[in-house]
mmCIF file of C-alpha atoms in Angstrom:
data_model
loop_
_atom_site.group_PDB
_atom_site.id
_atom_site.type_symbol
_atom_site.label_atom_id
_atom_site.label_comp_id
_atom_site.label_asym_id
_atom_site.label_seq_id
_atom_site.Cartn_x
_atom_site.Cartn_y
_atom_site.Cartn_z
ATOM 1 C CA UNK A 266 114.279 81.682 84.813
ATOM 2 C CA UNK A 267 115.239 78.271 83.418
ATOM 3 C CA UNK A 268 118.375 77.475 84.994
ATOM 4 C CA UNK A 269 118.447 74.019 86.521
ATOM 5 C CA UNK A 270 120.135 75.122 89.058
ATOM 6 C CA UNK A 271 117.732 77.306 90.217
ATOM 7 C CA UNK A 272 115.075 76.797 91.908
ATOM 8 C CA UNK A 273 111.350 77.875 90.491
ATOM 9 C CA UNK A 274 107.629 76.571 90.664
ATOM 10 C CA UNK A 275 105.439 79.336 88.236
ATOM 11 C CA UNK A 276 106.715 78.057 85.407
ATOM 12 C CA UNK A 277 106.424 80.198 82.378
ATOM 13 C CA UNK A 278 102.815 78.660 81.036
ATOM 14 C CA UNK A 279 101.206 79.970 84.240
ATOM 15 C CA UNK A 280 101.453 76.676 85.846
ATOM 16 C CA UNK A 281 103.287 75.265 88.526
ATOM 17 C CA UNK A 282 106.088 72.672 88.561
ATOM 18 C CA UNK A 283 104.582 69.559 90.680
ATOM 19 C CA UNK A 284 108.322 68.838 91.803
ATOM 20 C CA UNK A 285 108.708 71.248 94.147
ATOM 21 C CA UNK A 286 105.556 73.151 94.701
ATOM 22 C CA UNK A 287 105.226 73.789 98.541
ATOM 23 C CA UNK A 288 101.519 72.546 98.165
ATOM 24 C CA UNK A 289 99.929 75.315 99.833
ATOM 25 C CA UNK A 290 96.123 75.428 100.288
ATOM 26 C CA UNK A 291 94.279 78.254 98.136
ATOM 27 C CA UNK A 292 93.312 80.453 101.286
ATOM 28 C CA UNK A 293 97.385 80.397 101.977
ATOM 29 C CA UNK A 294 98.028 81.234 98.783
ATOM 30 C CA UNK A 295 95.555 84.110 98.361
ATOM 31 C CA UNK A 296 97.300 85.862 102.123
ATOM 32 C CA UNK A 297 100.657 85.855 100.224
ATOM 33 C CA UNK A 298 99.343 87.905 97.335
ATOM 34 C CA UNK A 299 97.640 90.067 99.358
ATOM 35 C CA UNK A 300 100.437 90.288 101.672
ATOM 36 C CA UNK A 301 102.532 91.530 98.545
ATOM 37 C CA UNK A 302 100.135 93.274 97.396
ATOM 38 C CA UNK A 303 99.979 95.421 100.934
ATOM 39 C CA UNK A 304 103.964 95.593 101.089
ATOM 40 C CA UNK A 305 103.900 97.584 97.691
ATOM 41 C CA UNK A 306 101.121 99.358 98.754
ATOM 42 C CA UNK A 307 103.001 100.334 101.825
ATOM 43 C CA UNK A 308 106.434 101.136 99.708
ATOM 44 C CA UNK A 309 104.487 103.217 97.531
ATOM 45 C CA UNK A 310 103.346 105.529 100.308
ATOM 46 C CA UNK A 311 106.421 105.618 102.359
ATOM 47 C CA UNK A 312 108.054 107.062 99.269
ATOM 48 C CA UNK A 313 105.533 109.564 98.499
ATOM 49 C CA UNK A 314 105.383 110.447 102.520
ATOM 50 C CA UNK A 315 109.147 111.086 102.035
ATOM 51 C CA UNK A 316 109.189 113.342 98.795
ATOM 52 C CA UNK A 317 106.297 115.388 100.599
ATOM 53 C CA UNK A 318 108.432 116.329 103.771
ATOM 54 C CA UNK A 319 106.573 114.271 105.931
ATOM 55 C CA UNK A 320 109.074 111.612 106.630
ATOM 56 C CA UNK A 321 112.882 112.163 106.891
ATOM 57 C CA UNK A 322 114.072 108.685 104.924
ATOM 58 C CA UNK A 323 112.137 105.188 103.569
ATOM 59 C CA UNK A 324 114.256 101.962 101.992
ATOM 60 C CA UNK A 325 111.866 100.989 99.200
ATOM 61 C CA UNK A 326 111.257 97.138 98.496
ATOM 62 C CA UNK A 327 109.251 97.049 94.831
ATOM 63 C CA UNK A 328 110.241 93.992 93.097
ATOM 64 C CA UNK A 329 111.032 92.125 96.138
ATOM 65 C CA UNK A 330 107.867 90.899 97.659
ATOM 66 C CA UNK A 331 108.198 87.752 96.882
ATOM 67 C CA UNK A 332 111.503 87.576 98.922
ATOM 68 C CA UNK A 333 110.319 89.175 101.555
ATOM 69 C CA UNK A 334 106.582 87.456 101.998
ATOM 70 C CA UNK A 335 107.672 83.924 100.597
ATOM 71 C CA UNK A 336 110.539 84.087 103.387
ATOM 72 C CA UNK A 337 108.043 85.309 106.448
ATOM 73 C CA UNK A 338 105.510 82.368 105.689
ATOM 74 C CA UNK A 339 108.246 79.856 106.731
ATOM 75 C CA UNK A 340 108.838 80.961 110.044
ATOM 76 C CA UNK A 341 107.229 79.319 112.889
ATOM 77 C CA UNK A 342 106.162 80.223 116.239
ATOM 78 C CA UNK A 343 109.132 80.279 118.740
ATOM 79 C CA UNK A 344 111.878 81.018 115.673
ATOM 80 C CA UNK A 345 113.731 83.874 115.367
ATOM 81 C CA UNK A 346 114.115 86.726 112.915
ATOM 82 C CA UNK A 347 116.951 89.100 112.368
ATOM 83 C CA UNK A 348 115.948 90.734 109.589
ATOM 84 C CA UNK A 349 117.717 93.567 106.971
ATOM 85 C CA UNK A 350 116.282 97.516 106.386
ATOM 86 C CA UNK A 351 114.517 96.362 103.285
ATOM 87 C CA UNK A 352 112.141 93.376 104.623
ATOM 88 C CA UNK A 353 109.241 95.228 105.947
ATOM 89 C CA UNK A 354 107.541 91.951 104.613
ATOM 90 C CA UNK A 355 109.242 89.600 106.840
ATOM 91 C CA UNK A 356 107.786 91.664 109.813
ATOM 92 C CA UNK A 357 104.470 91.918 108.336
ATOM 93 C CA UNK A 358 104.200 88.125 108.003
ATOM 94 C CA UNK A 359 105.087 87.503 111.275
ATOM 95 C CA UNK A 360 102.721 89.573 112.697
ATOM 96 C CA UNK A 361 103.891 92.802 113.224
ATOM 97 C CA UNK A 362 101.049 95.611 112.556
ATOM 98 C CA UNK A 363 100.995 97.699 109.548
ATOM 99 C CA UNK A 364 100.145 100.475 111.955
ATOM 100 C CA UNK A 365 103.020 100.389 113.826
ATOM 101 C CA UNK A 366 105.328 100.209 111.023
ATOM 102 C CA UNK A 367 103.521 103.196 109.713
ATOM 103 C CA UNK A 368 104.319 104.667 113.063
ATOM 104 C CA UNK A 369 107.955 103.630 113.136
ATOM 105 C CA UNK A 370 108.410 105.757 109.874
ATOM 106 C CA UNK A 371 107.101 108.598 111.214
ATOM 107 C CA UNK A 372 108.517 108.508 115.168
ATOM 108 C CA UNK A 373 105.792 110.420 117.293
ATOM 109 C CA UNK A 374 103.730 108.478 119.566
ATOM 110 C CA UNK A 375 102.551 105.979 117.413
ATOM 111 C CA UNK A 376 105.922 104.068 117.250
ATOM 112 C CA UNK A 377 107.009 101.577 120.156
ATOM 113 C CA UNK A 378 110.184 102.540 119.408
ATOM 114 C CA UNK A 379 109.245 106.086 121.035
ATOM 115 C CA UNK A 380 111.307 108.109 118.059
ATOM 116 C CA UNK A 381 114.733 106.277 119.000
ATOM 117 C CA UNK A 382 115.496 104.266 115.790
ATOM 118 C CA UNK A 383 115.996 105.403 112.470
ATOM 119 C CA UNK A 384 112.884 104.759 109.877
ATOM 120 C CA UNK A 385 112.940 101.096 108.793
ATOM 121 C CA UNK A 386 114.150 100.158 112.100
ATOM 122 C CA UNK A 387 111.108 98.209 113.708
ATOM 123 C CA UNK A 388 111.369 95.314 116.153
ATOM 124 C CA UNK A 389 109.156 93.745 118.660
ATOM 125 C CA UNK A 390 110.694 91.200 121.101
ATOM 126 C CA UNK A 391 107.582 89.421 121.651
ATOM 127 C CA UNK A 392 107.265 87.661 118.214
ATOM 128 C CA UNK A 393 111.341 87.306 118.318
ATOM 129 C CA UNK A 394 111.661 90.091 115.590
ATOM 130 C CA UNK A 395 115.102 91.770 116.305
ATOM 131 C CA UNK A 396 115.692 95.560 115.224
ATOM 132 C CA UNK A 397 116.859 96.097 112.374
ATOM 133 C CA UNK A 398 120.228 97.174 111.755
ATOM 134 C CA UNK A 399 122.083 100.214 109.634
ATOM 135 C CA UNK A 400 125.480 98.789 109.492
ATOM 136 C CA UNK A 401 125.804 95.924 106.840
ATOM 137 C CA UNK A 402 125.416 92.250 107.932
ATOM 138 C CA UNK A 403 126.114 92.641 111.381
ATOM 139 C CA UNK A 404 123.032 90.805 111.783
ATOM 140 C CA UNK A 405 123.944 87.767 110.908
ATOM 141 C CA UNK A 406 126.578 87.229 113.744
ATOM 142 C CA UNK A 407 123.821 88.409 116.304
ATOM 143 C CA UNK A 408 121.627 85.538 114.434
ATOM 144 C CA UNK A 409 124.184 83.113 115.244
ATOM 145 C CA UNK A 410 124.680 83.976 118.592
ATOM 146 C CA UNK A 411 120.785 83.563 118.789
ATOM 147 C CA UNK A 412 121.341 79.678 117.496
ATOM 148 C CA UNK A 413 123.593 78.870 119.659
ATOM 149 C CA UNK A 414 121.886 80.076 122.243
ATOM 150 C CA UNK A 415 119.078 77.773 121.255
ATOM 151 C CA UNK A 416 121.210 75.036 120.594
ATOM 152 C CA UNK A 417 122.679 75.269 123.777
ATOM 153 C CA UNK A 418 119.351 75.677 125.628
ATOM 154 C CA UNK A 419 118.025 72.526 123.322
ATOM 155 C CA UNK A 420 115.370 73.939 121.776
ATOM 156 C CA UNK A 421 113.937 73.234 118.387
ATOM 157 C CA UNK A 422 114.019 76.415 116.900
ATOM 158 C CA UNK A 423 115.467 78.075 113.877
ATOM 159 C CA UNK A 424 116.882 81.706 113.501
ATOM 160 C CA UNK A 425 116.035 83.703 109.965
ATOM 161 C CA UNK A 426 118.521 86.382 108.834
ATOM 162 C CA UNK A 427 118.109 88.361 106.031
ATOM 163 C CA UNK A 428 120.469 90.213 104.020
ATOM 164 C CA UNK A 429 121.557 91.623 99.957
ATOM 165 C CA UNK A 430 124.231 90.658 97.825
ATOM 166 C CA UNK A 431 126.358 93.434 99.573
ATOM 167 C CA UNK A 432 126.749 91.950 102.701
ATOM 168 C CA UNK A 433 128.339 88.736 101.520
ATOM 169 C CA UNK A 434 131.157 90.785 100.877
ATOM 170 C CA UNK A 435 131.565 91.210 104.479
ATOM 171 C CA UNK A 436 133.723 90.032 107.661
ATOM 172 C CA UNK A 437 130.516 89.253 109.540
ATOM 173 C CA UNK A 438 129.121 86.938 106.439
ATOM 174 C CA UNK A 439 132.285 85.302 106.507
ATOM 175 C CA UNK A 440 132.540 84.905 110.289
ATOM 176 C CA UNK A 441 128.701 84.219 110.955
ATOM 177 C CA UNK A 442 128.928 81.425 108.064
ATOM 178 C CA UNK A 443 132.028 79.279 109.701
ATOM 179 C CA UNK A 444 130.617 79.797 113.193
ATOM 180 C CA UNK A 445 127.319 78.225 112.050
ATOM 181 C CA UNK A 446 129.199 75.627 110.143
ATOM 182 C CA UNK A 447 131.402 74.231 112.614
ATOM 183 C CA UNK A 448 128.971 74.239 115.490
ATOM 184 C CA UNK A 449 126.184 72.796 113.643
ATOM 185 C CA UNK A 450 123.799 75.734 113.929
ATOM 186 C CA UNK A 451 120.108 76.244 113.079
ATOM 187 C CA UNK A 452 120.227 79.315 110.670
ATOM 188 C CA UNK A 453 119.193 80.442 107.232
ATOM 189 C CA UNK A 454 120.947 82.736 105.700
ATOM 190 C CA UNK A 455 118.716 84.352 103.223
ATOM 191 C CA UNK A 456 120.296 86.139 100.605
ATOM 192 C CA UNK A 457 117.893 88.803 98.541
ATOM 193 C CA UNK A 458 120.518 89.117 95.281
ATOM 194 C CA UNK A 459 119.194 92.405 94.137
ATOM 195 C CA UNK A 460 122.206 93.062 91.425
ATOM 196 C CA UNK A 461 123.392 96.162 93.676
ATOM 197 C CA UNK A 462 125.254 97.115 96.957
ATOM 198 C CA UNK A 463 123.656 100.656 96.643
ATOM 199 C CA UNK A 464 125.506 101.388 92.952
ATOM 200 C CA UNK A 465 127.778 98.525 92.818
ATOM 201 C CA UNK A 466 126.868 95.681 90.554
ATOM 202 C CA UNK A 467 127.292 91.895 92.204
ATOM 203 C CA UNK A 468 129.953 91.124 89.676
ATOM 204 C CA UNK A 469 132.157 94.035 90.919
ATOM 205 C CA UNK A 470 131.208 92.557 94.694
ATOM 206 C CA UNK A 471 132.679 89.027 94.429
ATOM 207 C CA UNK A 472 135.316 87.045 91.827
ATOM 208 C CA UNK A 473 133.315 83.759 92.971
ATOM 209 C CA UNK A 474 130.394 82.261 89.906
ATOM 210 C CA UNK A 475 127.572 82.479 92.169
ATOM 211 C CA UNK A 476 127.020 83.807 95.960
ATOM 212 C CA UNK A 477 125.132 80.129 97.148
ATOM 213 C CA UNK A 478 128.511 78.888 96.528
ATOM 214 C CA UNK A 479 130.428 80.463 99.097
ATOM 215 C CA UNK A 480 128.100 78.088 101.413
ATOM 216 C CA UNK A 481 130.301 75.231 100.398
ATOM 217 C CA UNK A 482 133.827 76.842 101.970
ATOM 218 C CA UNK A 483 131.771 76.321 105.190
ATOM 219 C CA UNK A 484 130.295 72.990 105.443
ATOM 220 C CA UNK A 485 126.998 74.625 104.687
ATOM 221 C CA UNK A 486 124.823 73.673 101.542
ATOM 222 C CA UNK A 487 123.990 76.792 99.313
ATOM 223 C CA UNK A 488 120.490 76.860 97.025
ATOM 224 C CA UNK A 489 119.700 79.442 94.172
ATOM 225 C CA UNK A 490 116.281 80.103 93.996
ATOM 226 C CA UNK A 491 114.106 82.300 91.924
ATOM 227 C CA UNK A 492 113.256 85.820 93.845
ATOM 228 C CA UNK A 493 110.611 86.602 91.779
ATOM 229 C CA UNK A 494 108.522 83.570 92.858
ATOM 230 C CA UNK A 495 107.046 83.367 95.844
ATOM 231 C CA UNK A 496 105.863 79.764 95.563
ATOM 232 C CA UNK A 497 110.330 78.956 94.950
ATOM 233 C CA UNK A 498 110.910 80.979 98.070
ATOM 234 C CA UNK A 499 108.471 79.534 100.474
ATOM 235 C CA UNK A 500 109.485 76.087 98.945
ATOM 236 C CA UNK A 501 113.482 76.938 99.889
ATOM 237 C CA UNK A 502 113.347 78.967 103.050
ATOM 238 C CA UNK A 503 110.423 76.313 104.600
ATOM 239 C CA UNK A 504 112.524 73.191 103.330
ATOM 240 C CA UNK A 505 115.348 75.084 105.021
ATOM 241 C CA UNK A 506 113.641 76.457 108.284
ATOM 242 C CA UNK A 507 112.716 72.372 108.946
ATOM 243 C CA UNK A 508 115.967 71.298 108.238
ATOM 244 C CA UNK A 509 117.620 73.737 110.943
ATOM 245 C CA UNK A 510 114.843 73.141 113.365
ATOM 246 C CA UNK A 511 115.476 69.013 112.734
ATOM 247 C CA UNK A 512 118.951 69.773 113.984
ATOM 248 C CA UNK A 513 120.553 69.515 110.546
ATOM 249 C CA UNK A 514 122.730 72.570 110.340
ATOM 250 C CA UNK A 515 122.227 75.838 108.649
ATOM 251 C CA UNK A 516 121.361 76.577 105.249
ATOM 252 C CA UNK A 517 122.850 79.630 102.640
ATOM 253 C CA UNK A 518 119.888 80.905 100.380
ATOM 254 C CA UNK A 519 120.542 82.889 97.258
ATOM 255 C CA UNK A 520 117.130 84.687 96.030
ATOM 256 C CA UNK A 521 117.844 85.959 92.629
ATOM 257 C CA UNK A 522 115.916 89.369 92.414
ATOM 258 C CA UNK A 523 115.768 92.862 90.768
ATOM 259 C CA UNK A 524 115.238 96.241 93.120
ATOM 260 C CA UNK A 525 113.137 97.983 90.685
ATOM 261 C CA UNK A 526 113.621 101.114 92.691
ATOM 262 C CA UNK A 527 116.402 103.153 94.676
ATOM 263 C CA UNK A 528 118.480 101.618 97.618
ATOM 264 C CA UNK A 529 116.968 104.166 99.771
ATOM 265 C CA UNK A 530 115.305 107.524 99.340
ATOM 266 C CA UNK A 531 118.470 108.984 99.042
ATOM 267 C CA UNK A 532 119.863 107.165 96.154
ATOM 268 C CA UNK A 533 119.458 108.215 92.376
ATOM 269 C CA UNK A 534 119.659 104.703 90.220
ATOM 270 C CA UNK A 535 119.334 106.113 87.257
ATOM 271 C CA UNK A 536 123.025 107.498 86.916
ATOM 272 C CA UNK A 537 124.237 103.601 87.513
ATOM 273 C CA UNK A 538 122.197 101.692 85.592
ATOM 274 C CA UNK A 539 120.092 101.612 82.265
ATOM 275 C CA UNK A 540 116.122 101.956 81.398
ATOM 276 C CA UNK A 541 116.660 98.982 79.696
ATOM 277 C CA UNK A 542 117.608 97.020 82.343
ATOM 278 C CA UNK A 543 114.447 97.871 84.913
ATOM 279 C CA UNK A 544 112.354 97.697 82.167
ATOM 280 C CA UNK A 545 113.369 93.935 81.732
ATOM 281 C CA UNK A 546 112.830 93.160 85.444
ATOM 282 C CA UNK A 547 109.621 95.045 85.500
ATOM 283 C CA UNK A 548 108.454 92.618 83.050
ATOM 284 C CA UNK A 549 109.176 89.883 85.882
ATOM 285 C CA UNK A 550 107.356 91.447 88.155
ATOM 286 C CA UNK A 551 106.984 88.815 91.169
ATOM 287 C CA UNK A 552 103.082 90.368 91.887
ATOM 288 C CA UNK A 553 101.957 90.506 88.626
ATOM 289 C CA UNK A 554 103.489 86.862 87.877
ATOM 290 C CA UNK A 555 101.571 85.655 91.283
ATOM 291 C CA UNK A 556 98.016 87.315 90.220
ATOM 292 C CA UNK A 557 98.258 85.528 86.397
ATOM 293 C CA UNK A 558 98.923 81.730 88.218
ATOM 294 C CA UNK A 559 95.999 83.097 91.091
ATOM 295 C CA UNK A 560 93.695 83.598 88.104
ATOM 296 C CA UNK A 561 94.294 80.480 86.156
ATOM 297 C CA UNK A 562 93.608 78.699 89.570
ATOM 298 C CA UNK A 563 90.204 81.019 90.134
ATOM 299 C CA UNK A 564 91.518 81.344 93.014
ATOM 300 C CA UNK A 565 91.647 85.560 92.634
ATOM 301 C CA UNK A 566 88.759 87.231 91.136
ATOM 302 C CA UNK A 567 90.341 91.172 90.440
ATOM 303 C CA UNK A 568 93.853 92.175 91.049
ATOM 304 C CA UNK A 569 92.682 95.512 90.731
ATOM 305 C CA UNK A 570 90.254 95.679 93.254
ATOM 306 C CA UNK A 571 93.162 93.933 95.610
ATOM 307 C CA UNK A 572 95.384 96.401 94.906
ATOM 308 C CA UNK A 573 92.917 99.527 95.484
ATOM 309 C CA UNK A 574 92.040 97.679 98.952
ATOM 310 C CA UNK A 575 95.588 97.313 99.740
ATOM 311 C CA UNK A 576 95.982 100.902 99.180
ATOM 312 C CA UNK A 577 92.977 102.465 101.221
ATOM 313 C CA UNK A 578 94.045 100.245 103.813
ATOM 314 C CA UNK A 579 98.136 101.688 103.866
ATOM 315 C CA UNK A 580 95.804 105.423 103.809
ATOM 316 C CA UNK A 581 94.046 104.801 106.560
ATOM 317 C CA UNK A 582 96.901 103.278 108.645
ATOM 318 C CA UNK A 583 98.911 106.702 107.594
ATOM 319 C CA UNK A 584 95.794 108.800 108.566
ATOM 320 C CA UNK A 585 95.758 107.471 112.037
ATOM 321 C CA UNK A 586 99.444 107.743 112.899
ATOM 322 C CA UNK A 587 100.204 111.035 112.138
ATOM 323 C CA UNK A 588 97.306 112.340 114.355
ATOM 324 C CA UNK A 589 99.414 110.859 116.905
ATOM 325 C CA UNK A 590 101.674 113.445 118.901
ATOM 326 C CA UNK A 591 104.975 114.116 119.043
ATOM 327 C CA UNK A 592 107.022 112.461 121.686
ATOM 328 C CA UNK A 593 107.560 114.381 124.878
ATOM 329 C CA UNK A 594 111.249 115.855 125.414
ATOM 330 C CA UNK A 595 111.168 114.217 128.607
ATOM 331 C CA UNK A 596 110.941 110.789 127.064
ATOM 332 C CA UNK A 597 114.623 111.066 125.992
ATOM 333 C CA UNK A 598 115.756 110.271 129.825
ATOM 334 C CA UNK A 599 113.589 107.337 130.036
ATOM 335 C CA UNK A 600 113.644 103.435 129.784
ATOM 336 C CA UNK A 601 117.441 103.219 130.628
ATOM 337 C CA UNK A 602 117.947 103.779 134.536
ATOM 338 C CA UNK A 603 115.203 102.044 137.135
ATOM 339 C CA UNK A 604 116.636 105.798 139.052
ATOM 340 C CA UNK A 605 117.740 108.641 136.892
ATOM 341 C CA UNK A 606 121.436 109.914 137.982
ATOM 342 C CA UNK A 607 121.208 113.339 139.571
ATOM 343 C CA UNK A 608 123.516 114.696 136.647
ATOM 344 C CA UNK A 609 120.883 114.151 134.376
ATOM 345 C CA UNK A 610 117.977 114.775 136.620
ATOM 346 C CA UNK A 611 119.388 117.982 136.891
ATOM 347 C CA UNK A 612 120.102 117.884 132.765
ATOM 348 C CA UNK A 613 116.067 117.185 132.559
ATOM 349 C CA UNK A 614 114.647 119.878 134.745
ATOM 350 C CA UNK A 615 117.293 122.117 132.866
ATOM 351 C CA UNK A 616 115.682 121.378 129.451
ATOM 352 C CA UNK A 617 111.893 120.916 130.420
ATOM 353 C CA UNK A 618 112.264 124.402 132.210
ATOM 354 C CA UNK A 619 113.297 126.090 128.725
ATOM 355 C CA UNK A 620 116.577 127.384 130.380
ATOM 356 C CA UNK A 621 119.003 124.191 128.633
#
């Protein structure tokens, strides 16, 4: 992309722009292809488990590891993340196991979530990674709550929320983004501009030029950046992430990006949108793009052998949740009285006795 207005680093020589190169070291570098490398990896397989049978729904991510990875490396310990259904890279950068999103997909024992959430729905409150939700955006005004929480509590945090073009288009956006603005709150708003709301293209979404300027209705500033580069996104979401936690405001984030895939497994893209047109993007492909700048650095050696390590490790992770078991029936009347009620006590024994 050449746009001045939008942000990039890998230029198109395989180089990177001085100007606003986050200046990671090589070893940092090297985690965030892997890291992408792992999240396709992992996108791969949760598709195929879902064509076999073997899990009941997946929300793909292919072509948007660089949103997802560049975004997670710029969030510090004590921040908050309220993340959408399609960054399963956020969590993995902050620390949440591949196993246990493995087991999330599949529900048995394996998944902290004990079966109770709908695939994609992972969360641990211990590294301050809130569930995902279904509905559209209504993350955002639970991120903002979380800011002013902090604000209120004085402490030098920031709150991540993620989201696609789609939810701009919302009363939450809206709402969340003039709450933020006239309280002075530490959030990013990160914006993955895929080109869809499921089959709706962003220029049937919005009559505005650009979604980053929407920011400027609140007070807020807005940034374009180039999704497909992962150095651009850790450069925008970190310079972004300090200014919240400096007590500067928030910050509106427009990735521009390509799903190369389906919204979900449910979805059929091909009756709303050309060959052409994903063969283009594919030809942008944010890992491929990372591995050629790696290799001109000699900083990676085979992007092959990355990828086939990426992939045994996704199999093996697979492998070992599904020999977990299924969850018990009984688990269904747990972890929401201290004392069950009698009504469902009696409701229990009815259905663990085979007679309910």
């Amino acid at each position: 992309m050449s746009d001045p207005e939008i942000l990039s680093v890998l230029r198109p020589d395989g180089t990177a722009d001085p100007a606003h190169d986050p200046g990671l070291s090589d070893p940092e570098m090297l985690s965030l292809y892997r890291h992408m490398v792992l999240l396709r990896a992992f996108d791969e397989k949760a598709v195929a488990l879902q064509r076999s049978g073997r899990i009941g729904f997946f929300v793909p991510s292919t072509g948007q590891e660089a949103c997802s990875i560049g975004a997670g490396h710029a969030v510090c310990e004590g921040d908050w993340i309220f993340p959408a259904y399609r960054d399963h890279g956020v969590g993995l950068m902050r620390g949440y196991p591949l196993a246990a999103m493995v087991g999330q997909i599949l529900g048995n024992t394996s998944d902290a979530t004990r079966g109770r959430q709908m695939p994609n729905h992972w969360c641990d409150r211990a590294i301050h990674l809130v569930s995902v939700s279904s509905p559209v955006a209504t993350q955002l005004p639970h991120a903002v709550g979380a800011a002013y929480a902090a604000k209120l509590r004085g402490e030098r945090i920031a709150v991540l929320t993620t989201f696609g073009d789609g939810g701009t288009s919302t009363g939450d956006f809206h709402a969340a983004m003039n709450f933020t603005g006239v309280f002075r709150l530490p959030v990013v708003f990160f914006c993955e501009n895929n080109r869809y709301a499921i089959s709706v293209p962003v220029e049937h979404q919005t009559a505005t030029g650009t979604l980053a300027e929407k920011a400027r209705a609140y007070g807020l500033p807005g940034v374009r950046v180039d999704g497909n580069d992962v150095l651009a996104i850790r450069k925008a979401v970190g310079d972004a992430m300090d200014r919240a936690r400096a007590g500067e405001g928030g910050t509106l984030i427009e990735a521009l990006t390509y799903r190369m895939g389906p919204h979900s497994t449910s979805d059929d893209p091909t009756v709303y949108r050309s060959d052409e047109e994903v063969s283009a993007w594919r030809e942008k492909d944010p890992i491929r793009r990372f591995a050629a700048f790696l290799k001109g650095r000699a900083v990676l050696a085979d992007p092959a052998a990355e990828e086939a390590s990426a992939r045994e490790t996704v199999r093996k992770a697979v492998e070992t949740a599904e020999s977990a078991p299924a969850v018990p029936l009984s688990s269904m009347f747990e972890d929401v009285y201290s004392e069950i009620p009698w009504h469902l006590a009696e409701q229990r024994d009815s259905l663990l006795s085979g007679k309910g």
